mmCIF file of N, CA and C in Angstrom:
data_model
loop_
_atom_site.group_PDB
_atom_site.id
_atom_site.type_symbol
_atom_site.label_atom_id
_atom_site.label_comp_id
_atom_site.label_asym_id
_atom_site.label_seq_id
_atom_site.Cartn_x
_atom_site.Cartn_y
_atom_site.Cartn_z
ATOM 1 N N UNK A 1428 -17.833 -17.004 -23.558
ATOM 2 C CA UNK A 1428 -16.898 -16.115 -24.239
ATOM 3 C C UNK A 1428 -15.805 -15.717 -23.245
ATOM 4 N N UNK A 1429 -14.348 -16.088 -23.791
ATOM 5 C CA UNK A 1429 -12.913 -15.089 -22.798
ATOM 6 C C UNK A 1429 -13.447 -13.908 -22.901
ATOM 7 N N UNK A 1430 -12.249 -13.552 -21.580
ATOM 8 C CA UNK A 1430 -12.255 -11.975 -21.755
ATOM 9 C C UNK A 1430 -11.554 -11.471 -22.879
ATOM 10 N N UNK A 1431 -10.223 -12.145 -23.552
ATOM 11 C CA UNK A 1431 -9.970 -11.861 -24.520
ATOM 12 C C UNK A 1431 -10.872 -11.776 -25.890
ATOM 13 N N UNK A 1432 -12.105 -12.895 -25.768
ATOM 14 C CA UNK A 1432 -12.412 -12.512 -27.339
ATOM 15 C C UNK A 1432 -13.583 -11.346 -26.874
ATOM 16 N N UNK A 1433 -13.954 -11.209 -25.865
ATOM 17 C CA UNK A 1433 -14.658 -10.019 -25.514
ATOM 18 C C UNK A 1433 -14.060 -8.820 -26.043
ATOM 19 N N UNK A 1434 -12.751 -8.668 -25.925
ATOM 20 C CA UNK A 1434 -12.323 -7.355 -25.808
ATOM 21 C C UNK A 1434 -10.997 -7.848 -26.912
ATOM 22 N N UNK A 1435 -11.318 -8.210 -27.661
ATOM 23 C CA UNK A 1435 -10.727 -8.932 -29.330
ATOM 24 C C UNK A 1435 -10.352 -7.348 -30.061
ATOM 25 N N UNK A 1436 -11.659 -6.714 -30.081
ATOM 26 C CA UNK A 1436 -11.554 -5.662 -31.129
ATOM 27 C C UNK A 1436 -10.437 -4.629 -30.151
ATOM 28 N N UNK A 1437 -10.449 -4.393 -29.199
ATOM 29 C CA UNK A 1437 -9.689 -3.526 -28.828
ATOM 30 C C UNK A 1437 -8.224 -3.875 -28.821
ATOM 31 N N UNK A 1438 -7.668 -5.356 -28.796
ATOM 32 C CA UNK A 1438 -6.263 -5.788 -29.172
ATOM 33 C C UNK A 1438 -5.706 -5.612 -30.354
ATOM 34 N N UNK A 1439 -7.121 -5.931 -31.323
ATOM 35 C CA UNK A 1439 -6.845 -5.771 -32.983
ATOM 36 C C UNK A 1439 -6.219 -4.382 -33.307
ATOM 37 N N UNK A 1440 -7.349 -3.431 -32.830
ATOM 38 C CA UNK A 1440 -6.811 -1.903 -32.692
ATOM 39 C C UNK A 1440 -5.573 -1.285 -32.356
ATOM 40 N N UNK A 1441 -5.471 -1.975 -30.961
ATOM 41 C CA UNK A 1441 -3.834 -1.832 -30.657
ATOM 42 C C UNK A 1441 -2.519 -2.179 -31.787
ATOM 43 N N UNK A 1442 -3.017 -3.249 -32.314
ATOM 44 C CA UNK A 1442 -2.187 -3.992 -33.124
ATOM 45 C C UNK A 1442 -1.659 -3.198 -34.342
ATOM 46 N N UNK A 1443 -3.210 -2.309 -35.134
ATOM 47 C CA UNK A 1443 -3.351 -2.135 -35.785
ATOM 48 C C UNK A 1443 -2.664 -0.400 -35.677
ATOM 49 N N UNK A 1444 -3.007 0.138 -34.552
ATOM 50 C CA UNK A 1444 -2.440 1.550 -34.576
ATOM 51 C C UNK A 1444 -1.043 1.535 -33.709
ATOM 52 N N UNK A 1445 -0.310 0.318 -33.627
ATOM 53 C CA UNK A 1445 1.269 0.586 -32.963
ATOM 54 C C UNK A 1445 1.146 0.607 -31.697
ATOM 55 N N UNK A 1446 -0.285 0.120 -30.566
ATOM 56 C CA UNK A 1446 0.535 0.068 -29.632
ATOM 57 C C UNK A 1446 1.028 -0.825 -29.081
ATOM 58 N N UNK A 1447 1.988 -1.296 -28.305
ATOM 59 C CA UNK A 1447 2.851 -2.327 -27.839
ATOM 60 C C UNK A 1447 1.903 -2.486 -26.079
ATOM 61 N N UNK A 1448 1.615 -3.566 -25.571
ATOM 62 C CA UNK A 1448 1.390 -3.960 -24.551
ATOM 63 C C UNK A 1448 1.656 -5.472 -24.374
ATOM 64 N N UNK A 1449 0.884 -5.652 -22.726
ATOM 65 C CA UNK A 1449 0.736 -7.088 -22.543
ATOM 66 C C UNK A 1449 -0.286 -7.069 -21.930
ATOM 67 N N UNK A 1450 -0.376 -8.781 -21.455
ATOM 68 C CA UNK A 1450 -2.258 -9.159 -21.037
ATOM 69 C C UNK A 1450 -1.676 -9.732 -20.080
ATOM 70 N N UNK A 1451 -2.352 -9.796 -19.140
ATOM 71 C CA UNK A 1451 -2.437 -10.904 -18.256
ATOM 72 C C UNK A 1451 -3.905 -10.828 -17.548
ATOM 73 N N UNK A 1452 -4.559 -12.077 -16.905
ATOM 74 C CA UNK A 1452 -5.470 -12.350 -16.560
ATOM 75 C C UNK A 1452 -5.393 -13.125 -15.203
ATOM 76 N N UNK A 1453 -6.710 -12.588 -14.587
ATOM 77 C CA UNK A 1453 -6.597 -13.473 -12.795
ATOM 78 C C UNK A 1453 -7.602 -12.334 -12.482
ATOM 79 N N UNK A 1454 -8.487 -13.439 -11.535
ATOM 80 C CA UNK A 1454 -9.337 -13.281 -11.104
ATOM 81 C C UNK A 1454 -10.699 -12.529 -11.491
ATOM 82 N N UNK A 1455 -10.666 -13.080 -12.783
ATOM 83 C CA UNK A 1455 -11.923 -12.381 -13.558
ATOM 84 C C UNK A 1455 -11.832 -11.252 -14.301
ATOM 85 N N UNK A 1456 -10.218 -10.621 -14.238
ATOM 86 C CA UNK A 1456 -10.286 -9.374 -15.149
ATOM 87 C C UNK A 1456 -9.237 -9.743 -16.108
ATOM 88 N N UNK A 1457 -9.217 -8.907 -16.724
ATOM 89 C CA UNK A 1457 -8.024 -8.807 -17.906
ATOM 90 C C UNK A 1457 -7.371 -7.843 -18.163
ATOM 91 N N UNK A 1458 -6.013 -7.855 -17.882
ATOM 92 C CA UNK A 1458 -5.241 -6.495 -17.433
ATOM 93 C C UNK A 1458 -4.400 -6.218 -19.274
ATOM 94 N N UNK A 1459 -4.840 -5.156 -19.476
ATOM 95 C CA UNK A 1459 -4.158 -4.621 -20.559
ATOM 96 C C UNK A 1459 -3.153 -3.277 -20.381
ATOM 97 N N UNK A 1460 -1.652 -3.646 -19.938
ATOM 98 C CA UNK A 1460 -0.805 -2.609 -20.078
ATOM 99 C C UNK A 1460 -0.251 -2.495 -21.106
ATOM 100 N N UNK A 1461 0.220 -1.206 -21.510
ATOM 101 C CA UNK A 1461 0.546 -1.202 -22.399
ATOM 102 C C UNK A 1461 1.171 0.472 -22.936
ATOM 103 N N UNK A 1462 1.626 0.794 -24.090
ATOM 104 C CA UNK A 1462 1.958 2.061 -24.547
ATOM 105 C C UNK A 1462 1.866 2.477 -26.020
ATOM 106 N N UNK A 1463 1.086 3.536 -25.964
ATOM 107 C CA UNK A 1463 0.483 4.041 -27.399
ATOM 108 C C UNK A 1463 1.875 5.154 -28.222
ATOM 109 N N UNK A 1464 1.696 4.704 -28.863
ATOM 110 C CA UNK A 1464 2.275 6.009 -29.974
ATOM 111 C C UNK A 1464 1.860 7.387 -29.835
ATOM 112 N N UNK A 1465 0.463 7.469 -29.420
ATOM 113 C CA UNK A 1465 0.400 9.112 -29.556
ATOM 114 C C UNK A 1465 -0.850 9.113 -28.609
ATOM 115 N N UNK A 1466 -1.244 10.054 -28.459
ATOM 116 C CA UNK A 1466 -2.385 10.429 -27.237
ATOM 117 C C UNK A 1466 -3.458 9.886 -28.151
ATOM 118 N N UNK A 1467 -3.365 10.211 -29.846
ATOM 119 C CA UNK A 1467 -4.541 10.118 -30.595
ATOM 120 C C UNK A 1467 -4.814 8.282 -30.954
ATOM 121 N N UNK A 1468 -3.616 7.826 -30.531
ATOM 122 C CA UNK A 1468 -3.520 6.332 -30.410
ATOM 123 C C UNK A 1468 -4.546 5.618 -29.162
ATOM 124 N N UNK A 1469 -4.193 6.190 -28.290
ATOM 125 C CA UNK A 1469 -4.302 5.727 -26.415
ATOM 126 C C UNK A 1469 -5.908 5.976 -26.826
ATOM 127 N N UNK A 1470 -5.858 7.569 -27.701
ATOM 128 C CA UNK A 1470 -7.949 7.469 -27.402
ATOM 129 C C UNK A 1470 -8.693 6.681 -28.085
ATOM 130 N N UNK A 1471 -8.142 6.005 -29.354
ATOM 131 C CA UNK A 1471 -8.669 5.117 -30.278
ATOM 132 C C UNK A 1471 -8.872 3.835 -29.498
ATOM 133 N N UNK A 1472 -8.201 3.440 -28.293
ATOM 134 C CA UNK A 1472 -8.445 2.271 -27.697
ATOM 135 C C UNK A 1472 -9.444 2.479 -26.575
ATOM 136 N N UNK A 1473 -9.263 3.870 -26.249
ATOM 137 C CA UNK A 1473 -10.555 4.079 -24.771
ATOM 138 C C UNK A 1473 -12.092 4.125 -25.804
ATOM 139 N N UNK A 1474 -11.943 4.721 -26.839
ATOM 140 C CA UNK A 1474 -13.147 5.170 -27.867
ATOM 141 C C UNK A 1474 -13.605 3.291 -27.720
ATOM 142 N N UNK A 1475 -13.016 2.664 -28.682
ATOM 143 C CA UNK A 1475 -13.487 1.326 -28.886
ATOM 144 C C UNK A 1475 -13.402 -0.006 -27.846
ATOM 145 N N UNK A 1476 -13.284 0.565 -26.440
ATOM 146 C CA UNK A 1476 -13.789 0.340 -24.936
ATOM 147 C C UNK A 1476 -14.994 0.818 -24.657
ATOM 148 N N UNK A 1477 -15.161 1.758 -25.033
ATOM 149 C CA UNK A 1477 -16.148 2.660 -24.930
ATOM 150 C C UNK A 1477 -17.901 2.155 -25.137
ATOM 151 N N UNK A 1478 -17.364 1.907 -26.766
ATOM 152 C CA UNK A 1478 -18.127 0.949 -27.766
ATOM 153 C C UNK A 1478 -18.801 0.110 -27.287
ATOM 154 N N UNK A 1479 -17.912 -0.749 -26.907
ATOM 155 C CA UNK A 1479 -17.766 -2.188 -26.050
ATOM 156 C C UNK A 1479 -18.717 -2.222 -24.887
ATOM 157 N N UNK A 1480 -18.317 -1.497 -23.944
ATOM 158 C CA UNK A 1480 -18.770 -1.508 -22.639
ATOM 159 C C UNK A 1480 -19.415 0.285 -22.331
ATOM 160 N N UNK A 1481 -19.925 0.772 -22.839
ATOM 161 C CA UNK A 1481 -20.392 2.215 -22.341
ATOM 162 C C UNK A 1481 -20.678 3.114 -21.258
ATOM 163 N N UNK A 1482 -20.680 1.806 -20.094
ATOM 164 C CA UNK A 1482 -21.246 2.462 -19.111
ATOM 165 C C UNK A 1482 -19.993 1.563 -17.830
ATOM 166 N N UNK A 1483 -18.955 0.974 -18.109
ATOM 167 C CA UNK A 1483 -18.079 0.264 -17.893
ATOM 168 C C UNK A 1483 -18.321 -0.369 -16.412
ATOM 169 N N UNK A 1484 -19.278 -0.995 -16.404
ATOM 170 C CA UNK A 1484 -20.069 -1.951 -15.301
ATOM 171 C C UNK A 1484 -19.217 -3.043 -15.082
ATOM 172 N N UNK A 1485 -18.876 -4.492 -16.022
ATOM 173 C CA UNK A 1485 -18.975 -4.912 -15.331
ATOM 174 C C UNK A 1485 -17.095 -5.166 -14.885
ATOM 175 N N UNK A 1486 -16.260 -4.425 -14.726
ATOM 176 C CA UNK A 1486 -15.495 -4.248 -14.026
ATOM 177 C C UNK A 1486 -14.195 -5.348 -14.563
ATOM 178 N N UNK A 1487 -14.570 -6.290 -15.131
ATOM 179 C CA UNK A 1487 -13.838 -7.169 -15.982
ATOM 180 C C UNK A 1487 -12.631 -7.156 -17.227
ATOM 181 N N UNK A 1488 -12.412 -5.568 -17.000
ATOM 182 C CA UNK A 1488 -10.859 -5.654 -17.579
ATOM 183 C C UNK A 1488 -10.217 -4.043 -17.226
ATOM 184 N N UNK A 1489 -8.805 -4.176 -17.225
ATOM 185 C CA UNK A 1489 -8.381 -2.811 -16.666
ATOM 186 C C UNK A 1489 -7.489 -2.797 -18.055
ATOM 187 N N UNK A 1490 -7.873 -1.440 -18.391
ATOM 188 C CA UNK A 1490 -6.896 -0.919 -19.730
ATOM 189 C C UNK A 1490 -6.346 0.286 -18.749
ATOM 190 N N UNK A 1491 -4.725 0.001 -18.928
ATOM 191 C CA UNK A 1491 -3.946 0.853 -18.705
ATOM 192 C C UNK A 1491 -2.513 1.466 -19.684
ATOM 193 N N UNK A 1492 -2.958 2.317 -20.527
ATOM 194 C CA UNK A 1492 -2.471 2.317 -21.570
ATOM 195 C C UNK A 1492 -1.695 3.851 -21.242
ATOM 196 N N UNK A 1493 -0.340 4.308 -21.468
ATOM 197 C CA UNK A 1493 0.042 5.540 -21.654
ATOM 198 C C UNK A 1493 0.203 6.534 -23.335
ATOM 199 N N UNK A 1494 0.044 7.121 -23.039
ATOM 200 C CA UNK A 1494 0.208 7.555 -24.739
ATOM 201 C C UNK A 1494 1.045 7.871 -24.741
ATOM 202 N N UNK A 1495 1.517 8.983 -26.399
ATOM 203 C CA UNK A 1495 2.867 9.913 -26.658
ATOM 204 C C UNK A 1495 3.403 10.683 -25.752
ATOM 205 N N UNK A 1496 3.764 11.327 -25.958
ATOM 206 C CA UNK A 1496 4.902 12.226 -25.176
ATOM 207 C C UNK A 1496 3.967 13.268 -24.604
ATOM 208 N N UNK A 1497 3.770 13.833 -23.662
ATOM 209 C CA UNK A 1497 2.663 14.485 -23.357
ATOM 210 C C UNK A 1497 4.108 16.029 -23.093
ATOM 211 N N UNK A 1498 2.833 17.094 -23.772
ATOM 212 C CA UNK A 1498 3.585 18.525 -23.627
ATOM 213 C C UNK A 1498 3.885 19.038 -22.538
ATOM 214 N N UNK A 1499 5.268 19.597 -22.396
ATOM 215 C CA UNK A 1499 5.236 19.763 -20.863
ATOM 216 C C UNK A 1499 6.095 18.822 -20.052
ATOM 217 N N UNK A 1500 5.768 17.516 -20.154
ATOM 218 C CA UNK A 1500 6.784 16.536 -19.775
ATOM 219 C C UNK A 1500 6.269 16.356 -18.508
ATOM 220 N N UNK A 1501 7.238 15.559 -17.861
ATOM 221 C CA UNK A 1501 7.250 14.862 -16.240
ATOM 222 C C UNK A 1501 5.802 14.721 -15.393
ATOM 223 N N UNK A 1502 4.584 14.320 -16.014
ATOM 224 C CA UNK A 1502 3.192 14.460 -15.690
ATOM 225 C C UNK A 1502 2.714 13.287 -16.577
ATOM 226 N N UNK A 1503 2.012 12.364 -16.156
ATOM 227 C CA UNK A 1503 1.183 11.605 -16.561
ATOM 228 C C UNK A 1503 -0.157 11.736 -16.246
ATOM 229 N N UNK A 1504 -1.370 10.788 -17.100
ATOM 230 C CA UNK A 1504 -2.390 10.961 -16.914
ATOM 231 C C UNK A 1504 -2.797 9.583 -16.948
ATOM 232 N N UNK A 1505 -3.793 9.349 -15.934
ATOM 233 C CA UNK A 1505 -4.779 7.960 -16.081
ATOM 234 C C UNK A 1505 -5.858 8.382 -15.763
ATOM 235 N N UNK A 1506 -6.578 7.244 -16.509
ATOM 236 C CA UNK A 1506 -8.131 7.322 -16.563
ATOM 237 C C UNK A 1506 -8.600 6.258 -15.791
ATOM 238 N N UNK A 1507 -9.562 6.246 -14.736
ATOM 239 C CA UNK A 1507 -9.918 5.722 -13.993
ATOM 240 C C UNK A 1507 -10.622 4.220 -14.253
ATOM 241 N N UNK A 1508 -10.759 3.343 -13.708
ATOM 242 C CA UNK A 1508 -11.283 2.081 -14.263
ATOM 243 C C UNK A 1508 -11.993 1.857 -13.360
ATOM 244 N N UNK A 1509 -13.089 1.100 -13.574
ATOM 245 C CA UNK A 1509 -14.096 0.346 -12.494
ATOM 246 C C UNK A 1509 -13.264 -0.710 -11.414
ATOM 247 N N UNK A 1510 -13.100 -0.412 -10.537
ATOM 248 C CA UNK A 1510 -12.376 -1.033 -9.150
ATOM 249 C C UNK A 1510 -11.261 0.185 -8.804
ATOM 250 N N UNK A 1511 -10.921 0.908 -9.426
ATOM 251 C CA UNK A 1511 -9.896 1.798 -9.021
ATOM 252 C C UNK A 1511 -10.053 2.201 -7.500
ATOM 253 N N UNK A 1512 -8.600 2.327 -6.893
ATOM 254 C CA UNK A 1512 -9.128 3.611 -5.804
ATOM 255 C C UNK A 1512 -7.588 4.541 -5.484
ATOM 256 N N UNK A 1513 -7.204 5.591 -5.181
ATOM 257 C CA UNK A 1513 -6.594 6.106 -5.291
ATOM 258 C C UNK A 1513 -5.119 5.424 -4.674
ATOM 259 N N UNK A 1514 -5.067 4.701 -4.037
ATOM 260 C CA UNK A 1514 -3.965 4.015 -3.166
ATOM 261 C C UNK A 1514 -3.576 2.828 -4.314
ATOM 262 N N UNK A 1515 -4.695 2.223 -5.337
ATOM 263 C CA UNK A 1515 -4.067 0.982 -5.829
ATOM 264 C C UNK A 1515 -3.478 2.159 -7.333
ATOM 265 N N UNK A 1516 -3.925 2.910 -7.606
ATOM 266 C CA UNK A 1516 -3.497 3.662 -8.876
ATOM 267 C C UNK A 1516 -2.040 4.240 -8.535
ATOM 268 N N UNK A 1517 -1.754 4.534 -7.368
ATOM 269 C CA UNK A 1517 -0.559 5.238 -6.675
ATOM 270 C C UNK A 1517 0.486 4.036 -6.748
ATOM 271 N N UNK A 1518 -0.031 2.891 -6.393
ATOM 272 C CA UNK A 1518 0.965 2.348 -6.655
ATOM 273 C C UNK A 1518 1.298 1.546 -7.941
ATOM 274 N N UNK A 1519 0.715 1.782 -8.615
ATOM 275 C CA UNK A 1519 1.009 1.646 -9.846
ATOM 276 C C UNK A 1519 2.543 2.553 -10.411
ATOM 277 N N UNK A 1520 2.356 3.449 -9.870
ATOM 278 C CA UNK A 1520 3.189 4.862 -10.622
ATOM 279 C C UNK A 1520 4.559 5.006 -9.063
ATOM 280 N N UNK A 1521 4.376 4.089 -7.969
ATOM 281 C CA UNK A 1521 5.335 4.443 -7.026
ATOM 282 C C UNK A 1521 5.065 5.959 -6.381
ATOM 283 N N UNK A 1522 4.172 6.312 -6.132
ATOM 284 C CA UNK A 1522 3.242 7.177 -5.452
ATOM 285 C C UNK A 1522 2.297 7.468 -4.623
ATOM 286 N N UNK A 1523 1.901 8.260 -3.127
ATOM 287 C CA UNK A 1523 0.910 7.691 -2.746
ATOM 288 C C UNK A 1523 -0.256 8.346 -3.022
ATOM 289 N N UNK A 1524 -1.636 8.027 -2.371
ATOM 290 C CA UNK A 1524 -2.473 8.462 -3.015
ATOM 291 C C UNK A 1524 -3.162 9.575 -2.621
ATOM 292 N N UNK A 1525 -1.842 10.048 -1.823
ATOM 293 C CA UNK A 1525 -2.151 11.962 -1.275
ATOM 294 C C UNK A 1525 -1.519 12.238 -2.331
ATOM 295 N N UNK A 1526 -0.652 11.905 -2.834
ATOM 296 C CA UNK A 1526 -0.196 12.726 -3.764
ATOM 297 C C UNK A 1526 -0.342 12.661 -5.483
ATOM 298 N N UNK A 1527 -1.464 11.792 -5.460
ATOM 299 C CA UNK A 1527 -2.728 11.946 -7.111
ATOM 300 C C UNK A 1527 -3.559 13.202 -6.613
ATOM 301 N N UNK A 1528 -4.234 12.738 -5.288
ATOM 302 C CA UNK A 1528 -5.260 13.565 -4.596
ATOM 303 C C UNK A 1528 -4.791 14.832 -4.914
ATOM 304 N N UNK A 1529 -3.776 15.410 -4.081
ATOM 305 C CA UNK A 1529 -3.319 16.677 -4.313
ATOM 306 C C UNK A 1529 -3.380 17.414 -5.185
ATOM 307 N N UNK A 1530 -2.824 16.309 -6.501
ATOM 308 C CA UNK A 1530 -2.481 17.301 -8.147
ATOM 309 C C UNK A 1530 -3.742 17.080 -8.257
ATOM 310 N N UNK A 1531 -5.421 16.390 -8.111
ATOM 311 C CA UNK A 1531 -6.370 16.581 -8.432
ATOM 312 C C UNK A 1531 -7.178 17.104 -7.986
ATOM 313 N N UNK A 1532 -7.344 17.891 -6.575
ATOM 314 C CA UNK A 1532 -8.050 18.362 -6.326
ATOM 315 C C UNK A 1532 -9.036 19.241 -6.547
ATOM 316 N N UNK A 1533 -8.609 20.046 -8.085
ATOM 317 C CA UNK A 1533 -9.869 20.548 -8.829
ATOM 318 C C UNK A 1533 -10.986 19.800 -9.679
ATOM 319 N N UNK A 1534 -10.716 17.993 -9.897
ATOM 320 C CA UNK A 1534 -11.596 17.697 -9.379
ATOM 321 C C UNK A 1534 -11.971 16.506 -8.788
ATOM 322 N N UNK A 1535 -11.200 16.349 -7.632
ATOM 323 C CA UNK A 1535 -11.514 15.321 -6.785
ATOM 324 C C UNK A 1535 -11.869 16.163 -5.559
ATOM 325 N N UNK A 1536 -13.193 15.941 -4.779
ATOM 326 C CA UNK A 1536 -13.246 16.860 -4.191
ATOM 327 C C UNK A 1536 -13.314 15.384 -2.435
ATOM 328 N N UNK A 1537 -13.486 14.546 -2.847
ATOM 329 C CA UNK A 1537 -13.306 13.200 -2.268
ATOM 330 C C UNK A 1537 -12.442 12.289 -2.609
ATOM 331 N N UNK A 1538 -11.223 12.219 -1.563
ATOM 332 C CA UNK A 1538 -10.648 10.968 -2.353
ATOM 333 C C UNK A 1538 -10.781 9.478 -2.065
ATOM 334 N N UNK A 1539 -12.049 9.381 -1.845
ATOM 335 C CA UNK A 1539 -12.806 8.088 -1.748
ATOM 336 C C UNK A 1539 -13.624 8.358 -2.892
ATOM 337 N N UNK A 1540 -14.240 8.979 -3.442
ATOM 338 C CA UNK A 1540 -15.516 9.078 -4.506
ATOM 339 C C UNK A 1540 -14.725 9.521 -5.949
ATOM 340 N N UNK A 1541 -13.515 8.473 -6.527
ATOM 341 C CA UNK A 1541 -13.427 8.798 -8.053
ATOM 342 C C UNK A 1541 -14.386 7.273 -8.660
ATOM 343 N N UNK A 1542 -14.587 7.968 -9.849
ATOM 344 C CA UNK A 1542 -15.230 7.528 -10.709
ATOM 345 C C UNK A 1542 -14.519 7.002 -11.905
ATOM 346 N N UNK A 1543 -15.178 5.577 -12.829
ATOM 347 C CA UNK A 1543 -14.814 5.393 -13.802
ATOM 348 C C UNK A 1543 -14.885 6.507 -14.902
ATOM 349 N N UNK A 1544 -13.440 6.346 -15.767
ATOM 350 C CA UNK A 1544 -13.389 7.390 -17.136
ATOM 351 C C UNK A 1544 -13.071 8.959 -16.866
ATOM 352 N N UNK A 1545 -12.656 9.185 -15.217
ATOM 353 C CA UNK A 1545 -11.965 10.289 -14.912
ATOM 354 C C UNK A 1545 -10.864 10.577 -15.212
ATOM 355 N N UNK A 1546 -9.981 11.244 -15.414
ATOM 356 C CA UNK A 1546 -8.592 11.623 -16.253
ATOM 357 C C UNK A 1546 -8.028 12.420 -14.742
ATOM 358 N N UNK A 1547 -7.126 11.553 -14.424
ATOM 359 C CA UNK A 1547 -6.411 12.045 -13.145
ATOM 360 C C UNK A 1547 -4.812 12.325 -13.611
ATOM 361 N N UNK A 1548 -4.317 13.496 -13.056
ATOM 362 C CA UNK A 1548 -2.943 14.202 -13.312
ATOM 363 C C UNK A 1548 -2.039 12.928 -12.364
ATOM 364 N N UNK A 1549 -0.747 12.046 -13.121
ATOM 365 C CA UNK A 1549 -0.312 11.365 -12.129
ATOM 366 C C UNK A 1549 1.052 12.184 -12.072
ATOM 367 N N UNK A 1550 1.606 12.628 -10.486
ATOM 368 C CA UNK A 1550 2.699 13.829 -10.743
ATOM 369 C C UNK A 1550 3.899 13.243 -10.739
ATOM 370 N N UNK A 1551 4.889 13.504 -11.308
ATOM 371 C CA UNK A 1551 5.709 12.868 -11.999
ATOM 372 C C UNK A 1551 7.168 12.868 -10.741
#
């Protein structure tokens, strides 16, 4: 089985609730970026990840999805994925990874020890 038809239902979903992304694949994972319509969009795709993989072991695809407009403005949020570490998420966003650490420190109390499915403040 691809990683795509593995993770089939969660593209369908996307498809199905408006959000716009892309795939690409290498080296065993399957990178899903992408952008949701609404926060209640972005969770319908972590929910049916969720489903999928529950305990998100085996590390074989990164969903990186942003949602709606978040209140407040100039602040993003990501949720942590199996391989993450604060330096490769930083640069994702053109940031380093003192400065995720920082805005998280209520609860990162290590910034070597985040965990998959954590919701980290990315500062804008």
């Amino acid at each position: 089985m691809s990683l795509q038809e593995k993770y089939q239902s969660i593209l369908e979903l996307a498809n199905q609730n408006g959000t716009t992304y892309s795939l690409s694949e290498g080296d065993g994972v399957l990178h899903i970026d992408g952008s949701a319509p609404s926060e209640e969009a972005k969770q319908q795709l972590w929910d049916e990840y969720n489903r999928i993989d529950p305990d998100y072991r085996p590390g074989d695809v990164m969903l990186d999805i942003s949602g709606g407009a978040a209140a407040g403005g100039g602040s993003n949020t990501y949720t942590v994925q199996a391989g993450d570490n604060l330096t490769k998420i930083g640069a994702k966003y053109g940031i380093t990874w003192n400065a995720i650490y920082e805005a998280n420190r209520d609860i990162i109390s290590d910034p070597d020890m985040i965990h998959p499915g954590q919701e980290l403040k990315i500062p804008g």
